[in-house]
Every structure is written in structure tokens, then in C-alpha cells.
Amino acid sequence: MILMSLFSLFTQAERYKMVRAIKWVDEIVEGAPYVTTLETLDKYCCDFCVHGDDITLTVDGKDTYEEVKKSGRYRECKRTQGVSTTDLVGRMLLMTKAHHSNMGRSDYQQHTDNFGSGPKGHSPWTGVSQFLQTSQKIIQFASGKEPQPGDTIIYVAGAFDLFHIGHVDFLDAVSQLSEKPYVIVGLHFDQEVNRYKGKNYPIMNIHERTLSVLACRYVSEVVIGAPYAVTKDLLDHFKVDLVCHGKTEVFPDRDGSDPYAVPRKMGILRTVDSGNSLTTDVIVQRIIKNRLLFEARNQKKEAKEMAVIQAMKRREEDKANERAQAVL
């Protein structure tokens, strides 16, 4: 999941709240042990443990899921290709507007080398790769639920870049405006976000932002490439009852007009205070401040992964040689 790749950028309290907001999560265990044991599974009445297909190792190089794997209480999900903290960190550090298409640039290559995926080897888990959106991915994330009679249809719009706890708190506050909320999030296209945000924003492209928002339990539907101005046609099409915006600055439309003029005139515009001051800019500053730490962490992580891959290859080669000797 896209937002999961950003968890290393958040504090412990922020991560707990982010996980609780994922719509597939029923309960979380705070302060869970790094090495998953059968005792942990039994304590929380879990049938099995699920993890991605990337390798997680202890300090001494042992598989953190070895015990549950041996007992048959381990399941594995294939990692989503192209979802990489390494790549997202690079986009923040390079500060270029065209970062989504700069994979071959020399400065981007220098970034990937610094983060571990250089000429010495490339780990399939830590290295940089390209995210490709498919209709199947969207179906997996979408709720597929239509508004029901009695629902309050609430529309919010924005970039929702680097989907973070500030967004979660805002959407949570919006959903509490009604007993039966149906929250529709309008996501602006990348070019539109760059127009009003400037610099190298958005960090995440429209496809990545779509899945991040869809994963939130407070969101019912997403409009991909929503118009910047909230028009009468849009409100009528979705039968919107309320339009909400946070306390962040509202940038004017291309012609200088108020993008919320229509819902404001209709009396259905609400300003919602999330009570959270975290912004995408703050996250970017965290990355810039800790750049060397992130580089060192990723290089160390990938070195461990490459060592495991080489060991696995050697075991396979040894087995092949043994089979060949047996035939002779």
C-alpha cells in the first residue's frame, strides 16, 4: 500500500493513528515485538500472520517470521510493484517539477545509488521501481458502495499528497458531521496541484494518491481528476449535501475566482478544523533534515537483503549440484 511506504516518516503516535484509519484494519497492537512468535499470535487470538514478500531480518540476520513460518501460520502477500519509500524520498529531495518522468536523469540515478540500488546490486524490495496503475488495483481498493437513502453526501477536494495523519484527522472530522456520512474526495490532477502548490508538488502522482485516499475508512468514493472549482454540475451530479474544506489556504482558480463560490452561495460550504497542523510541507522538511540518516538506513537494509538473496542462490546451486551428482 502507498501510505504504508511512508510510515518511516511519521512518529510512533502518528503511525498508530494512520493504521487505525485503514479500512481493512479491525484492531492494532501497540508496541508489537519485531520478531513475531506463536506466543504473540495466540495472545491476540490470531489464526496466522501476514506479511509482504520482502525480507525482514533481525540484527544477526535471522528471518523475523521464522517461527510462524515453520508452524504453518504464515501467509504472504506480493509486494505492490513501484511502491517505494526510496523513490518518494528522492522526489522530495530532488525538488524538480518533472520528477515522475525523471527516472533516467543523472541526479535521479545518483539518488538511487545513494539509497542502495546502485551498481553493486539491486534488491527487489528496497530499490526504486515504477508504479503502474491498473483498473484491478482500483477495484481492490474501492468500496463499491453507492449512497443509500438517508446518507449525507459530503464533498471535499484537494491534493491529499503524501497522505498523512493531518488528512486522516480532517476526513475523520468531516465524517462526524453526519450520522450517515458518504464522503466523496475529489482529487486534482498533478498539473493542477503543481499550479497552485508550486515547487515539485505533488510528490505522489494522481494514481498513487487515488489508492492512498481509497484506503482510508472515512472515504466512500474518489473523483479522479476533479475540477478545481466546485461547480453546480458537480454538486448536482453527485447530489452533494455539504462541501467541506479545511483551515488551510484556499488558492484562487486560474482566472482569480473563488473555487468555492458556488457552494458558498448555496450555503452548503463548511470550514472544518481537523485540530492537526501536520502538512505535506512539514513531512518534506523532515526528510530534508534527515537525509543522511535515510540514505544510511536504506544502504544497510539493502546490503542485508542482497546477502540473503546471494545465500538463497548458493543454496539453490548446491541443491542443483547434488541432484546432478545423484544422476551420475
PDB file of C-alpha atoms in Angstrom, residues 1-2 5 53 77-85 87 91 103 122-134 137 140 205 207-208 211:
ATOM      1  CA  MET A   1       0.000   0.000   0.000  1.00  0.00           C
ATOM      2  CA  ILE A   2       1.209   3.517  -0.869  1.00  0.00           C
ATOM      3  CA  SER A   5       5.662   3.029   2.401  1.00  0.00           C
ATOM      4  CA  ASP A  53       7.197 -10.854   0.145  1.00  0.00           C
ATOM      5  CA  CYS A  77       1.140 -11.025   0.044  1.00  0.00           C
ATOM      6  CA  LYS A  78       3.039  -9.973  -3.056  1.00  0.00           C
ATOM      7  CA  ARG A  79       4.587  -6.535  -2.754  1.00  0.00           C
ATOM      8  CA  THR A  80       2.996  -3.815  -4.903  1.00  0.00           C
ATOM      9  CA  GLN A  81       5.499  -3.047  -7.641  1.00  0.00           C
ATOM     10  CA  GLY A  82       6.673   0.554  -7.611  1.00  0.00           C
ATOM     11  CA  VAL A  83       5.604   1.408  -4.045  1.00  0.00           C
ATOM     12  CA  SER A  84       8.883   2.513  -2.528  1.00  0.00           C
ATOM     13  CA  THR A  85       9.873   4.864   0.286  1.00  0.00           C
ATOM     14  CA  ASP A  87      11.509   6.672  -4.590  1.00  0.00           C
ATOM     15  CA  ARG A  91      11.178  13.029  -5.220  1.00  0.00           C
ATOM     16  CA  MET A 103      13.981   8.013 -13.810  1.00  0.00           C
ATOM     17  CA  HIS A 122      19.609  -4.129  -6.673  1.00  0.00           C
ATOM     18  CA  SER A 123      17.263  -5.506  -4.052  1.00  0.00           C
ATOM     19  CA  PRO A 124      13.728  -6.100  -5.372  1.00  0.00           C
ATOM     20  CA  TRP A 125      12.337  -4.740  -2.088  1.00  0.00           C
ATOM     21  CA  THR A 126      14.352  -1.635  -1.191  1.00  0.00           C
ATOM     22  CA  GLY A 127      15.316  -0.320  -4.635  1.00  0.00           C
ATOM     23  CA  VAL A 128      13.493   2.156  -6.848  1.00  0.00           C
ATOM     24  CA  SER A 129      10.904   0.934  -9.342  1.00  0.00           C
ATOM     25  CA  GLN A 130       7.996   2.450 -11.246  1.00  0.00           C
ATOM     26  CA  PHE A 131       4.398   2.231 -10.003  1.00  0.00           C
ATOM     27  CA  LEU A 132       1.922   1.250 -12.715  1.00  0.00           C
ATOM     28  CA  GLN A 133      -1.774   1.809 -12.069  1.00  0.00           C
ATOM     29  CA  THR A 134      -4.327  -0.760 -13.254  1.00  0.00           C
ATOM     30  CA  LYS A 137      -5.803  -2.182  -8.284  1.00  0.00           C
ATOM     31  CA  GLN A 140      -9.329  -3.866  -4.915  1.00  0.00           C
ATOM     32  CA  ASN A 205       1.152  11.229  -8.756  1.00  0.00           C
ATOM     33  CA  HIS A 207      -2.605   7.188  -9.340  1.00  0.00           C
ATOM     34  CA  GLU A 208      -0.686   6.867  -6.071  1.00  0.00           C
ATOM     35  CA  LEU A 211      -5.106   4.440  -3.800  1.00  0.00           C
TER      36      LEU A 211
END
